[in-house]
Coordinates of C-alpha atoms in Angstrom, one line a residue:
M25 CA -108.2 -22.8 -44.9
I26 CA -109.4 -22.3 -48.5
E27 CA -110.2 -25.7 -50.1
L28 CA -110.2 -26.3 -53.9
Y29 CA -111.6 -29.6 -55.3
M30 CA -110.8 -31.0 -58.7
D31 CA -113.5 -30.7 -61.3
E32 CA -113.4 -29.8 -65.0
W33 CA -110.1 -30.1 -66.9
F34 CA -109.5 -26.3 -67.2
Y35 CA -110.3 -25.8 -63.5
N36 CA -107.9 -28.6 -62.6
M37 CA -105.3 -26.9 -64.7
G38 CA -105.8 -23.8 -62.6
I39 CA -105.5 -25.7 -59.3
L40 CA -102.2 -27.2 -60.6
G41 CA -101.0 -23.7 -61.6
L42 CA -101.9 -22.4 -58.1
F43 CA -100.0 -25.3 -56.5
R44 CA -96.9 -24.6 -58.6
I45 CA -97.0 -20.9 -57.7
L46 CA -97.2 -21.8 -54.0
E47 CA -94.5 -24.5 -54.4
Y48 CA -92.2 -21.9 -56.0
A49 CA -92.8 -19.4 -53.3
K50 CA -92.0 -22.0 -50.7
E51 CA -88.7 -22.8 -52.5
K52 CA -87.8 -19.1 -52.4
G53 CA -88.2 -19.0 -48.6
A54 CA -91.8 -17.7 -48.2
E55 CA -93.8 -19.1 -45.3
V56 CA -96.8 -20.6 -47.2
N57 CA -99.1 -23.1 -45.6
Y58 CA -100.8 -25.5 -48.1
S59 CA -101.5 -29.2 -48.5
V60 CA -102.6 -31.7 -51.1
N61 CA -105.0 -34.4 -49.9
G62 CA -106.9 -36.7 -52.4
N63 CA -108.5 -34.4 -55.0
C64 CA -108.2 -31.3 -52.8
L65 CA -105.7 -28.4 -52.6
A66 CA -106.1 -26.5 -49.3
F67 CA -104.2 -23.3 -48.4
D68 CA -104.1 -20.8 -45.7
E69 CA -106.0 -17.6 -46.5
K70 CA -103.1 -15.6 -45.1
I71 CA -101.2 -16.5 -48.3
L72 CA -103.5 -14.0 -50.1
D73 CA -101.6 -11.1 -48.5
N74 CA -98.6 -11.7 -50.7
F75 CA -100.1 -13.8 -53.5
A76 CA -99.8 -11.1 -56.2
E77 CA -96.0 -11.0 -55.5
Y78 CA -95.8 -14.9 -55.6
Y79 CA -97.8 -14.9 -58.9
F80 CA -95.7 -12.3 -60.8
D81 CA -92.3 -13.6 -59.4
Y82 CA -93.2 -17.1 -60.5
F83 CA -94.2 -16.2 -64.1
T84 CA -91.4 -13.7 -64.7
E85 CA -88.9 -16.2 -63.4
K86 CA -90.2 -19.0 -65.6
Y87 CA -90.6 -17.0 -68.8
S88 CA -87.1 -15.4 -68.4
Q89 CA -85.6 -18.9 -67.8
I90 CA -87.3 -20.2 -70.9
L91 CA -86.0 -17.2 -72.9
Y92 CA -82.5 -17.6 -71.6
S93 CA -82.4 -21.4 -72.3
D94 CA -83.8 -20.9 -75.9
L95 CA -81.3 -18.1 -76.7
V96 CA -78.3 -20.2 -75.4
A97 CA -79.5 -23.3 -77.2
H98 CA -79.7 -21.2 -80.4
L99 CA -76.2 -19.9 -79.8
D100 CA -74.9 -23.5 -79.2
R101 CA -76.3 -24.5 -82.7
I102 CA -74.7 -21.5 -84.3
E103 CA -71.4 -22.1 -82.5
S104 CA -71.3 -25.7 -83.8
S105 CA -71.8 -24.6 -87.4
K106 CA -69.7 -21.4 -87.1
R107 CA -71.8 -19.7 -89.8
I108 CA -71.6 -16.0 -89.6
G109 CA -74.8 -15.6 -91.6
S110 CA -76.7 -17.6 -89.0
L111 CA -75.2 -15.4 -86.2
K112 CA -76.3 -12.3 -88.1
G113 CA -79.8 -13.5 -88.5
F114 CA -80.0 -14.5 -84.8
L115 CA -78.8 -11.0 -83.6
E116 CA -81.2 -9.2 -86.0
S117 CA -84.3 -11.1 -84.8
S118 CA -86.8 -9.0 -82.8
R119 CA -86.6 -11.2 -79.8
V120 CA -82.8 -10.8 -79.4
E121 CA -82.9 -7.1 -80.2
K122 CA -85.6 -6.4 -77.6
T123 CA -83.6 -8.5 -75.0
L124 CA -80.3 -6.7 -75.7
E125 CA -82.1 -3.4 -75.5
V126 CA -83.3 -4.2 -71.9
I127 CA -79.9 -5.7 -70.9
K128 CA -78.0 -2.6 -72.1
E129 CA -79.7 -0.5 -69.4
V130 CA -78.0 -2.5 -66.6
L131 CA -74.6 -2.9 -68.2
S132 CA -71.5 -0.9 -67.2
E133 CA -70.1 1.6 -69.7
E134 CA -67.3 -0.8 -70.4
E135 CA -69.6 -3.7 -71.0
K136 CA -71.8 -1.5 -73.3
K137 CA -68.8 -0.6 -75.3
D138 CA -67.7 -4.2 -75.7
L139 CA -71.2 -5.3 -76.7
E140 CA -71.4 -2.6 -79.4
Q141 CA -68.0 -3.6 -80.8
V142 CA -69.1 -7.3 -81.0
L143 CA -72.4 -6.4 -82.7
E144 CA -70.6 -4.1 -85.1
K145 CA -68.0 -6.8 -85.9
V146 CA -70.8 -9.3 -86.8
K147 CA -72.7 -6.7 -88.7
K148 CA -69.8 -5.8 -91.0
A149 CA -68.9 -9.5 -91.7
K150 CA -69.9 -10.4 -95.3
R151 CA -71.9 -13.5 -96.3
S152 CA -69.4 -14.5 -99.1
R153 CA -69.3 -18.0 -100.5
S154 CA -66.4 -20.1 -101.5
K155 CA -65.9 -21.7 -104.9
N156 CA -67.6 -25.0 -103.8
G157 CA -70.7 -23.1 -102.8
E158 CA -70.2 -23.3 -99.1
E159 CA -70.3 -20.2 -96.9
A160 CA -66.8 -18.9 -96.2
K161 CA -65.8 -18.3 -92.6
E162 CA -65.5 -14.5 -91.9
L163 CA -64.0 -15.1 -88.5
S164 CA -61.4 -17.5 -87.3
D165 CA -62.7 -20.3 -85.1
E166 CA -61.2 -18.7 -82.1
E167 CA -62.8 -15.3 -82.8
F168 CA -66.1 -16.9 -83.5
L169 CA -66.1 -18.7 -80.1
K170 CA -65.1 -15.5 -78.4
V171 CA -68.1 -13.7 -79.9
T172 CA -70.6 -16.4 -78.9
G173 CA -69.0 -16.8 -75.5
F174 CA -69.3 -13.1 -74.9
L175 CA -73.0 -13.1 -76.0
R176 CA -73.7 -16.1 -73.7
N177 CA -72.4 -14.0 -70.8
I178 CA -74.5 -11.0 -71.8
F179 CA -77.6 -13.2 -72.0
A180 CA -77.0 -14.4 -68.5
Y181 CA -78.3 -11.1 -67.3
I182 CA -81.8 -12.4 -68.2
V183 CA -81.8 -14.7 -65.2
R184 CA -79.1 -12.9 -63.1
N185 CA -80.5 -9.4 -62.9
D186 CA -84.0 -8.9 -61.3
G187 CA -84.7 -5.8 -63.4
V188 CA -84.0 -7.5 -66.7
K189 CA -85.8 -10.7 -65.5
R190 CA -88.9 -8.8 -64.6
R191 CA -89.1 -6.6 -67.8
R192 CA -88.5 -9.4 -70.3
G193 CA -90.5 -12.0 -68.3
L194 CA -93.4 -9.6 -67.9
S195 CA -93.4 -8.8 -71.7
L196 CA -93.4 -12.5 -72.6
L197 CA -96.1 -13.5 -70.2
R198 CA -98.3 -10.6 -71.4
N199 CA -98.1 -11.9 -74.9
D200 CA -99.1 -15.5 -74.0
F201 CA -101.7 -14.4 -71.4
Y202 CA -103.3 -11.9 -73.7
D203 CA -103.7 -14.1 -76.8
N204 CA -104.1 -17.6 -75.4
F205 CA -105.8 -17.3 -72.0
F206 CA -107.5 -14.1 -70.9
G207 CA -107.6 -11.4 -73.6
Q208 CA -107.6 -7.8 -72.6
I209 CA -108.5 -7.8 -68.9
S210 CA -107.0 -6.2 -65.8
F211 CA -103.2 -5.7 -66.1
L212 CA -103.3 -7.1 -69.6
Q213 CA -105.0 -4.0 -71.0
K214 CA -103.0 -2.5 -73.8
T215 CA -103.0 0.9 -72.0
L216 CA -100.9 -0.7 -69.3
T217 CA -98.3 -2.3 -71.6
K218 CA -95.6 0.2 -70.8
E219 CA -96.4 0.5 -67.1
S220 CA -93.9 -0.7 -64.5
F221 CA -93.8 -4.2 -63.0
E222 CA -95.1 -2.7 -59.7
V223 CA -98.1 -1.0 -61.4
Q224 CA -99.2 -4.2 -63.1
L225 CA -98.7 -6.2 -60.0
A226 CA -100.9 -3.8 -58.0
K227 CA -103.6 -4.0 -60.7
F228 CA -103.7 -7.8 -60.5
K229 CA -103.9 -7.5 -56.7
E230 CA -106.8 -5.1 -56.9
D231 CA -108.8 -7.1 -59.5
F232 CA -108.2 -10.6 -58.3
V233 CA -106.8 -10.9 -54.8
E234 CA -108.7 -8.3 -52.9
P235 CA -112.1 -9.5 -54.1
V236 CA -111.2 -13.0 -52.7
K237 CA -110.3 -11.5 -49.3
A238 CA -113.6 -9.5 -49.3
L239 CA -115.6 -12.6 -50.2
I240 CA -114.0 -14.6 -47.4
E241 CA -114.6 -11.8 -44.9
E242 CA -118.3 -11.5 -46.0
E243 CA -118.9 -15.3 -45.7
E244 CA -117.3 -15.4 -42.3
K245 CA -119.5 -12.5 -41.2
N246 CA -122.6 -14.2 -42.5
D247 CA -121.7 -17.5 -40.8
K248 CA -121.2 -15.6 -37.5
E249 CA -124.5 -13.8 -37.8
T250 CA -126.2 -17.1 -38.6
N251 CA -124.7 -18.8 -35.6
E252 CA -125.7 -16.0 -33.3
G253 CA -129.3 -16.2 -34.6
K254 CA -129.3 -12.7 -36.1
R255 CA -131.6 -12.2 -39.0
R256 CA -129.7 -11.6 -42.3
K257 CA -130.8 -9.2 -44.9
R258 CA -132.1 -11.2 -47.8
I259 CA -130.1 -10.5 -51.0
L260 CA -130.2 -12.1 -54.4
E261 CA -127.3 -14.7 -54.6
H262 CA -126.1 -17.3 -57.0
T263 CA -123.9 -20.3 -56.2
C264 CA -120.6 -20.6 -58.2
M265 CA -121.0 -22.9 -61.2
L266 CA -117.5 -24.3 -60.7
C267 CA -116.9 -24.9 -57.0
R268 CA -120.6 -24.9 -56.0
R269 CA -119.5 -23.7 -52.6
H270 CA -119.3 -19.9 -52.7
K271 CA -121.5 -17.0 -53.5
A272 CA -121.0 -15.8 -57.1
K273 CA -121.7 -12.8 -59.3
V274 CA -123.4 -13.0 -62.7
Y275 CA -121.4 -11.2 -65.4
D276 CA -122.9 -9.4 -68.3
D277 CA -120.5 -11.1 -70.7
S278 CA -119.7 -14.8 -70.6
F279 CA -117.3 -15.6 -67.9
F280 CA -115.3 -17.8 -70.2
G281 CA -115.1 -15.1 -72.8
S282 CA -113.2 -13.0 -70.2
Y283 CA -111.3 -15.4 -68.1
F284 CA -110.5 -18.5 -70.2
I285 CA -110.8 -17.8 -73.9
P286 CA -109.8 -21.2 -75.3
L287 CA -113.3 -22.5 -74.6
G288 CA -114.5 -19.9 -77.1
M289 CA -117.8 -19.1 -75.4
T290 CA -119.3 -15.6 -75.9
K291 CA -122.6 -13.9 -75.1
E292 CA -123.5 -13.9 -78.9
A293 CA -123.6 -17.8 -78.9
T294 CA -126.9 -18.1 -77.1
N295 CA -127.6 -21.4 -78.8
F296 CA -124.6 -22.8 -77.1
M297 CA -126.1 -22.4 -73.6
W298 CA -128.9 -24.3 -72.1
N299 CA -132.2 -22.6 -72.9
G300 CA -130.3 -19.6 -74.1
N301 CA -129.4 -18.6 -70.5
L302 CA -126.2 -16.7 -70.4
A303 CA -126.0 -16.4 -66.6
L304 CA -122.7 -18.0 -65.7
P305 CA -122.2 -17.2 -62.0
I306 CA -118.6 -17.6 -60.7
C307 CA -117.1 -16.8 -57.4
E308 CA -114.0 -14.6 -56.9
I309 CA -112.0 -17.6 -55.6
C310 CA -112.6 -19.6 -58.8
I311 CA -111.7 -16.5 -60.9
L312 CA -108.3 -16.4 -59.1
V313 CA -107.9 -20.2 -59.8
L314 CA -108.4 -19.7 -63.5
M315 CA -106.0 -16.8 -63.5
C316 CA -103.4 -19.5 -62.6
T317 CA -104.1 -21.8 -65.6
P318 CA -101.0 -20.6 -67.5
A319 CA -98.9 -22.1 -64.7
G320 CA -100.7 -25.4 -65.1
A321 CA -100.1 -25.7 -68.8
T322 CA -97.0 -26.8 -70.7
K323 CA -96.0 -24.9 -73.8
I324 CA -95.0 -27.4 -76.5
T325 CA -94.4 -27.5 -80.3
D326 CA -96.7 -29.9 -82.2
Y327 CA -96.0 -30.8 -85.8
S328 CA -99.2 -32.8 -86.3
L329 CA -100.2 -30.9 -89.4
I330 CA -98.9 -32.4 -92.7
S331 CA -98.3 -28.9 -94.1
T332 CA -95.9 -28.0 -91.3
I333 CA -93.8 -31.1 -92.0
Q334 CA -93.7 -30.4 -95.7
G335 CA -91.8 -27.1 -95.4
N336 CA -94.4 -24.6 -94.3
K337 CA -93.3 -24.4 -90.7
N338 CA -94.5 -21.4 -88.7
A339 CA -93.6 -21.2 -85.0
T340 CA -96.9 -19.5 -84.1
D341 CA -99.0 -22.2 -85.9
N342 CA -97.1 -25.1 -84.2
T343 CA -97.2 -23.7 -80.6
F344 CA -99.7 -25.3 -78.3
F345 CA -100.3 -25.5 -74.6
A346 CA -100.6 -29.0 -73.3
F347 CA -102.2 -30.4 -70.1
V348 CA -102.7 -33.9 -68.7
N349 CA -105.9 -34.3 -66.9
A350 CA -106.1 -37.1 -64.3
T351 CA -109.2 -37.9 -62.3
D352 CA -107.6 -40.3 -59.8
S353 CA -106.0 -37.7 -57.4
L354 CA -104.4 -34.3 -57.4
E355 CA -101.1 -35.8 -56.5
L356 CA -101.1 -38.0 -59.7
L357 CA -102.2 -35.0 -61.8
I358 CA -99.2 -33.0 -60.4
Q359 CA -96.8 -35.9 -61.1
Y360 CA -98.0 -36.5 -64.7
N361 CA -97.8 -32.8 -65.7
N362 CA -94.4 -32.5 -64.1
M363 CA -93.3 -35.4 -66.3
L364 CA -94.6 -33.6 -69.4
L365 CA -93.0 -30.3 -68.3
L366 CA -89.6 -32.0 -68.2
R367 CA -90.1 -33.0 -71.8
R368 CA -91.2 -29.6 -72.9
S369 CA -88.3 -28.7 -75.2
E370 CA -88.0 -32.1 -76.9
D371 CA -89.2 -32.9 -80.4
V372 CA -91.4 -35.8 -79.2
P373 CA -92.7 -34.6 -75.8
F374 CA -95.7 -36.9 -75.6
Q375 CA -93.8 -40.0 -76.7
N376 CA -91.2 -39.5 -73.9
F377 CA -94.0 -38.6 -71.5
F378 CA -95.6 -42.0 -72.0
K379 CA -92.3 -43.7 -71.6
D380 CA -91.9 -41.9 -68.2
M381 CA -95.4 -42.9 -67.2
A382 CA -94.9 -46.5 -68.1
E383 CA -91.6 -46.5 -66.1
F384 CA -93.3 -44.7 -63.2
Q385 CA -95.9 -47.5 -62.6
K386 CA -95.5 -50.1 -65.4
V387 CA -97.8 -52.7 -63.8
K388 CA -100.7 -50.3 -63.5
F389 CA -100.0 -48.3 -66.7
K390 CA -102.9 -49.4 -68.8
W391 CA -105.4 -49.0 -66.0
M392 CA -103.9 -45.6 -65.1
L393 CA -104.5 -44.3 -68.6
D394 CA -108.2 -45.1 -68.3
N395 CA -108.5 -42.0 -66.1
V396 CA -106.2 -39.7 -68.1
T397 CA -107.1 -37.3 -70.8
L398 CA -104.6 -35.2 -72.9
F399 CA -105.4 -31.7 -73.9
E400 CA -103.8 -29.4 -76.4
F401 CA -105.1 -25.9 -77.0
R402 CA -104.3 -22.6 -78.6
A403 CA -106.4 -19.5 -78.8
G404 CA -106.3 -16.2 -80.6
Y405 CA -107.9 -13.3 -78.8
E406 CA -107.6 -10.9 -81.7
S407 CA -108.8 -13.4 -84.3
K408 CA -111.5 -14.8 -82.0
R409 CA -110.4 -18.3 -82.8
S410 CA -109.7 -21.3 -80.5
H411 CA -108.3 -24.7 -81.2
I412 CA -108.7 -27.5 -78.6
K413 CA -107.6 -31.1 -79.2
F414 CA -108.2 -33.8 -76.6
S415 CA -107.6 -37.5 -76.3
Y416 CA -109.1 -40.1 -74.0
I417 CA -106.8 -43.1 -74.0
D418 CA -108.8 -46.3 -74.5
R419 CA -107.6 -49.7 -73.2
G420 CA -106.3 -50.8 -76.6
T421 CA -104.3 -47.7 -77.2
A422 CA -102.9 -47.9 -73.7
E423 CA -101.7 -51.5 -74.4
F424 CA -100.1 -50.3 -77.6
L425 CA -98.3 -47.4 -75.9
L426 CA -97.1 -49.8 -73.2
N427 CA -95.8 -52.5 -75.5
E428 CA -94.8 -50.8 -78.8
M429 CA -93.1 -47.5 -77.9
D430 CA -89.7 -49.1 -78.9
E431 CA -91.1 -49.7 -82.4
I432 CA -92.1 -46.0 -82.7
D433 CA -88.5 -45.2 -81.6
K434 CA -87.2 -47.0 -84.7
L435 CA -88.7 -44.4 -87.0
K436 CA -85.7 -42.4 -88.2
N437 CA -87.4 -39.1 -89.0
D438 CA -88.3 -37.3 -85.7
E439 CA -90.8 -35.0 -87.3
Y440 CA -92.8 -37.8 -88.8
K441 CA -92.4 -39.7 -85.5
V442 CA -94.1 -36.8 -83.7
I443 CA -97.0 -36.5 -86.2
F444 CA -97.5 -40.3 -86.1
L445 CA -97.8 -40.4 -82.3
S446 CA -99.9 -37.3 -82.2
R447 CA -102.4 -38.8 -84.5
I448 CA -102.5 -42.0 -82.5
L449 CA -103.3 -39.9 -79.4
F450 CA -105.6 -37.1 -80.9
G451 CA -107.0 -38.8 -83.9
G452 CA -106.4 -38.3 -87.6
S453 CA -105.5 -40.5 -90.5
L454 CA -102.3 -42.5 -90.1
T455 CA -102.4 -43.5 -93.8
E456 CA -102.3 -39.8 -94.7
V457 CA -98.9 -39.6 -92.9
M458 CA -97.6 -42.6 -94.9
Y459 CA -98.8 -41.1 -98.2
A460 CA -97.2 -37.7 -97.4
K461 CA -93.9 -39.4 -96.4
L462 CA -93.8 -41.5 -99.6
R463 CA -94.5 -38.6 -101.9
E464 CA -91.8 -36.5 -100.1
L465 CA -89.2 -39.2 -100.4
L466 CA -90.1 -39.9 -104.0
K467 CA -89.8 -36.2 -104.9
N468 CA -86.5 -35.8 -103.1
E469 CA -85.2 -39.2 -104.3
R470 CA -84.4 -40.3 -100.7
T471 CA -85.0 -44.0 -101.3
F472 CA -82.9 -45.0 -98.3
E473 CA -85.7 -43.7 -96.0
M474 CA -88.5 -45.8 -97.6
Y475 CA -88.1 -48.5 -94.9
D476 CA -89.6 -45.9 -92.4
V477 CA -92.9 -46.1 -94.3
Y478 CA -92.9 -49.9 -93.9
R479 CA -92.4 -49.5 -90.1
M480 CA -95.3 -47.0 -90.1
A481 CA -97.5 -49.6 -91.9
V482 CA -96.6 -52.2 -89.3
L483 CA -97.4 -49.7 -86.4
K484 CA -100.7 -48.7 -88.1
A485 CA -101.7 -52.4 -88.4
F486 CA -100.7 -53.0 -84.7
I487 CA -102.7 -50.1 -83.4
D488 CA -105.8 -51.3 -85.3
T489 CA -105.2 -54.8 -83.8
Y490 CA -104.8 -53.5 -80.3
R491 CA -108.0 -51.4 -80.6
S492 CA -110.1 -54.2 -82.0
L493 CA -109.0 -56.8 -79.5
N494 CA -108.3 -54.6 -76.4
G495 CA -105.3 -56.8 -75.6
G496 CA -106.0 -60.4 -74.6
D497 CA -104.4 -63.8 -75.3
S498 CA -104.8 -63.6 -79.1
M499 CA -102.9 -60.4 -79.4
Q500 CA -99.4 -61.8 -80.1
E501 CA -100.8 -64.3 -82.6
Q502 CA -102.7 -61.6 -84.5
K503 CA -99.7 -59.2 -84.4
G504 CA -97.5 -62.0 -86.0
K505 CA -100.1 -62.5 -88.7
V506 CA -100.4 -58.8 -89.8
K507 CA -96.7 -58.3 -89.6
A508 CA -96.0 -61.3 -91.8
I509 CA -98.5 -60.0 -94.4
L510 CA -97.0 -56.6 -94.4
Y511 CA -93.5 -58.0 -94.7
K512 CA -94.5 -60.1 -97.6
A513 CA -95.9 -57.1 -99.4
Y514 CA -92.7 -55.1 -98.7
R515 CA -90.5 -58.0 -100.0
S516 CA -92.7 -58.4 -103.1
G517 CA -92.1 -54.7 -103.9
Q518 CA -88.4 -55.2 -103.4
E519 CA -88.4 -58.2 -105.8
L520 CA -90.1 -56.3 -108.6
R521 CA -87.7 -53.4 -108.1
R522 CA -84.7 -55.7 -108.6
A523 CA -86.2 -57.1 -111.7
L524 CA -86.8 -53.6 -113.2
E525 CA -83.2 -52.7 -112.3
Q526 CA -81.8 -55.8 -114.0
N527 CA -83.8 -55.1 -117.1
N528 CA -82.6 -51.4 -117.2
A529 CA -86.1 -50.1 -116.4
A530 CA -85.3 -48.5 -113.1
N531 CA -86.0 -45.1 -114.6
K532 CA -89.7 -46.0 -114.7
L533 CA -89.9 -46.4 -111.0
P534 CA -90.8 -42.7 -110.1
G535 CA -93.7 -42.7 -112.6
I536 CA -94.9 -46.1 -111.4
G537 CA -94.7 -44.9 -107.8
Y538 CA -96.8 -41.8 -108.3
R539 CA -99.5 -43.7 -110.1
L540 CA -99.7 -46.4 -107.5
L541 CA -99.8 -43.8 -104.7
N542 CA -102.7 -42.0 -106.3
F543 CA -104.6 -45.3 -106.7
A544 CA -103.9 -46.4 -103.1
R545 CA -105.0 -43.0 -101.7
V546 CA -108.4 -43.0 -103.4
G547 CA -108.9 -46.7 -102.6
D548 CA -109.0 -47.9 -106.2
K549 CA -108.1 -51.5 -105.6
N550 CA -108.9 -52.8 -109.1
T551 CA -106.7 -50.2 -111.0
F552 CA -104.0 -50.6 -108.4
A553 CA -104.0 -54.4 -108.9
D554 CA -104.3 -54.1 -112.7
S555 CA -101.2 -51.8 -112.8
I556 CA -99.2 -54.3 -110.7
I557 CA -100.2 -57.3 -112.8
R558 CA -99.1 -55.5 -116.0
L559 CA -95.7 -54.8 -114.4
Y560 CA -95.2 -58.5 -113.4
V561 CA -96.3 -59.7 -116.9
S562 CA -93.9 -57.2 -118.5
Q563 CA -91.0 -58.6 -116.5
S564 CA -92.1 -62.3 -117.0
M565 CA -92.6 -62.7 -113.3
K566 CA -95.3 -64.6 -111.4
V567 CA -97.9 -62.4 -109.8
P568 CA -97.4 -62.6 -106.0
D569 CA -100.1 -64.0 -103.7
I570 CA -100.0 -60.9 -101.6
L571 CA -102.1 -59.2 -104.3
L572 CA -105.1 -61.3 -103.1
S573 CA -104.6 -60.0 -99.6
M574 CA -104.7 -56.4 -100.9
L575 CA -108.0 -57.0 -102.6
S576 CA -109.6 -58.9 -99.8
D577 CA -109.0 -56.1 -97.2
Y578 CA -109.2 -58.8 -94.5
E579 CA -106.3 -58.9 -92.0
V580 CA -104.8 -55.5 -93.1
D581 CA -106.7 -52.7 -94.8
F582 CA -105.9 -52.1 -98.5
E583 CA -104.3 -48.7 -98.2
T584 CA -101.8 -49.7 -95.4
L585 CA -100.9 -52.8 -97.3
A586 CA -100.4 -50.9 -100.5
Y587 CA -98.1 -48.4 -98.9
A588 CA -96.0 -51.3 -97.5
Y589 CA -95.7 -52.7 -101.0
I590 CA -94.8 -49.3 -102.5
S591 CA -92.2 -48.6 -99.8
G592 CA -90.5 -51.9 -100.9
L593 CA -90.8 -51.1 -104.6
L594 CA -89.3 -47.6 -104.3
G595 CA -86.9 -48.2 -101.5
E596 CA -83.3 -49.4 -101.6
D597 CA -82.6 -53.1 -101.5
F598 CA -83.4 -54.8 -98.2
S599 CA -80.3 -54.8 -96.0
N600 CA -79.1 -57.3 -93.5
K601 CA -79.2 -54.6 -90.8
N602 CA -83.0 -54.7 -91.0
A603 CA -83.3 -58.4 -91.3
G604 CA -83.2 -58.9 -87.6
E605 CA -86.4 -56.9 -87.1
E606 CA -88.5 -59.4 -89.0

C-alpha cells in the first residue's frame, strides 16, 4: 500500500483530490482499494495501472457537468425574462458556439437541420423596442419556450455523449490547469492542444504514473537487497521535501514553478530560498499527488473587491479556487471541503459553508475552527502573477460566526453580504464597505436601502467586541451597549432628516451626505462634529449626546458610529417592520 500523510495545505489539497478521484472511480464500478485512517490516505499500488483513466474520466466528467449546469441555468434565466436579445447574446458567446460546434458532430442529420433552423430564427429576430422603452417580444411565449426547450435538449449531449463530454471537458480542464495550477507541462503543452483525448491521457501516464511505478519497483528491489545483505551501489540520493519518505530528484527549475504555480516560486528568486539554495527534491509520488490538486479545490466567485461591486465585474477577476485546510484529520478535511463544494454555485458560498459547519457539530464549532484555515488562490501562468488569500479563524471570530450568522443574513444586498463576510474572514476594512455602500446608495437615490448600512455598523461593532473579549460572560452586556449606541446614532440622524424635511430643506441632504462621508472617511472628527452642530443650530434643535460618543471613540470607533448616523440621516424614515430588531 502507498501511504500519504497530511502536511502543508497544498499537499493536503492534492491528497483530497486523489481521494475524490478514487472515490469517483469506485462509484463508476472500478475495483479500487483505498482507505482513510487518521491523517493518512492509503491505496493499493495496483490502482496505478488504470489511474490515468480514472484521472481524465473524473475531470472531464466534472467539467462537463459544470458546463452543462451553467448553460442550463443561463437558459432558465433567459426563459423567465423571454428577452430575445438575451438569447441572442447567449448563443453568440464563444463558450456556447464552441460547445454547439462539438455537439453538431454527433447529431443526426435531422437534428442538425433542426438546430440550424432554431439558430437562424433567433439570429433573424430584431431587437426592437416598444413605445414605453421595453424590449418587444419577437416570439410568442409558446415559441420562445419551444426554442429554449430544444436548446436544453441539445445541451444534454454534453453529459450524455462520451465524445462530447471528453472533448469539451478536456478543453475546459486544460484552460484551468494551464493558467492556475501547472503551466505548460506534460499534456498541457500548447503543441498537444488539438491532440485526441487518448494521446493526452497517454502523455499524462508516461510523465506521472509510470515514474511512480518505477520508483516503487526500485525501492522494493533496494529493500530486498538490503534484507539479503547484498551490498548496494552507492548513489547520490535526496529525500523528498514533502513526504520525507521517498527518494527524490532535484530539478533544475523550482519544483513549485512547474507543478504548483500559485506559490509563485521560481529559480530567479534566490533570496526567497534559505541560503539561496534552489535544490527542491521531490519524489514522483508527491508530484502525482500535486497533479491532483485541482480535484481538491472548489472553484468559486468572490466579489470581495469594491470595484467589482461598483459595476466593474469581470468573471476572470472574480474567479478563485477555494480550499479548507483542517489539521484534525483527513476525514474532517474531506467533510469540510465537501460542504464547500455543495455551495460552489451560490452567491455566498463561505457564509453557507459556516452555517453547515455550525449545524454539523454546533457544540464543538468554535474549537473546530481553531484547526481550520481557509485559502483562496488564483494564478496566471502567462502573466507570472499569483494571488493567495488565507484566513486563520481566531476564537473571537469563531464565536461571532456561530452566534451572528443570522444577523449577516439580514443584509438585503447579496453582493455586499459576500464582501462583508469575505473581509471578516480574509481581512480588509469593513468601514470601507460601508463607505462604498453609502456613496452608491446616495448616488442612485436608493434611500430605502440605507438601513443595510446601519446593520453593517452593528456587525462591525460586534466583530470588534468578539475579537477583543474572545467570548466570555461579559459578551452579551457589551453587545447590548454598542448596539444601543449605534441605534441612538441612527435615530439621531433620522430625527435631523425629519426636521429638514419639515422645513423644506430635504434637497440639501445629498450635499450634506457627501460632506459628512468625506469627513468620516479621513477621520476628521472635529469638522464632522462642527458640520453636525451647525445643522442642529440651523434647525433650532438640541445637539444630541451621541455626538460626544463619536468624539470619544470609546465603545465604538468614530468611523463606524459616523456611518450609522449618516445611514439614518440619508435613509427613509424608520419603519415599524424594523422596530422589532432593536
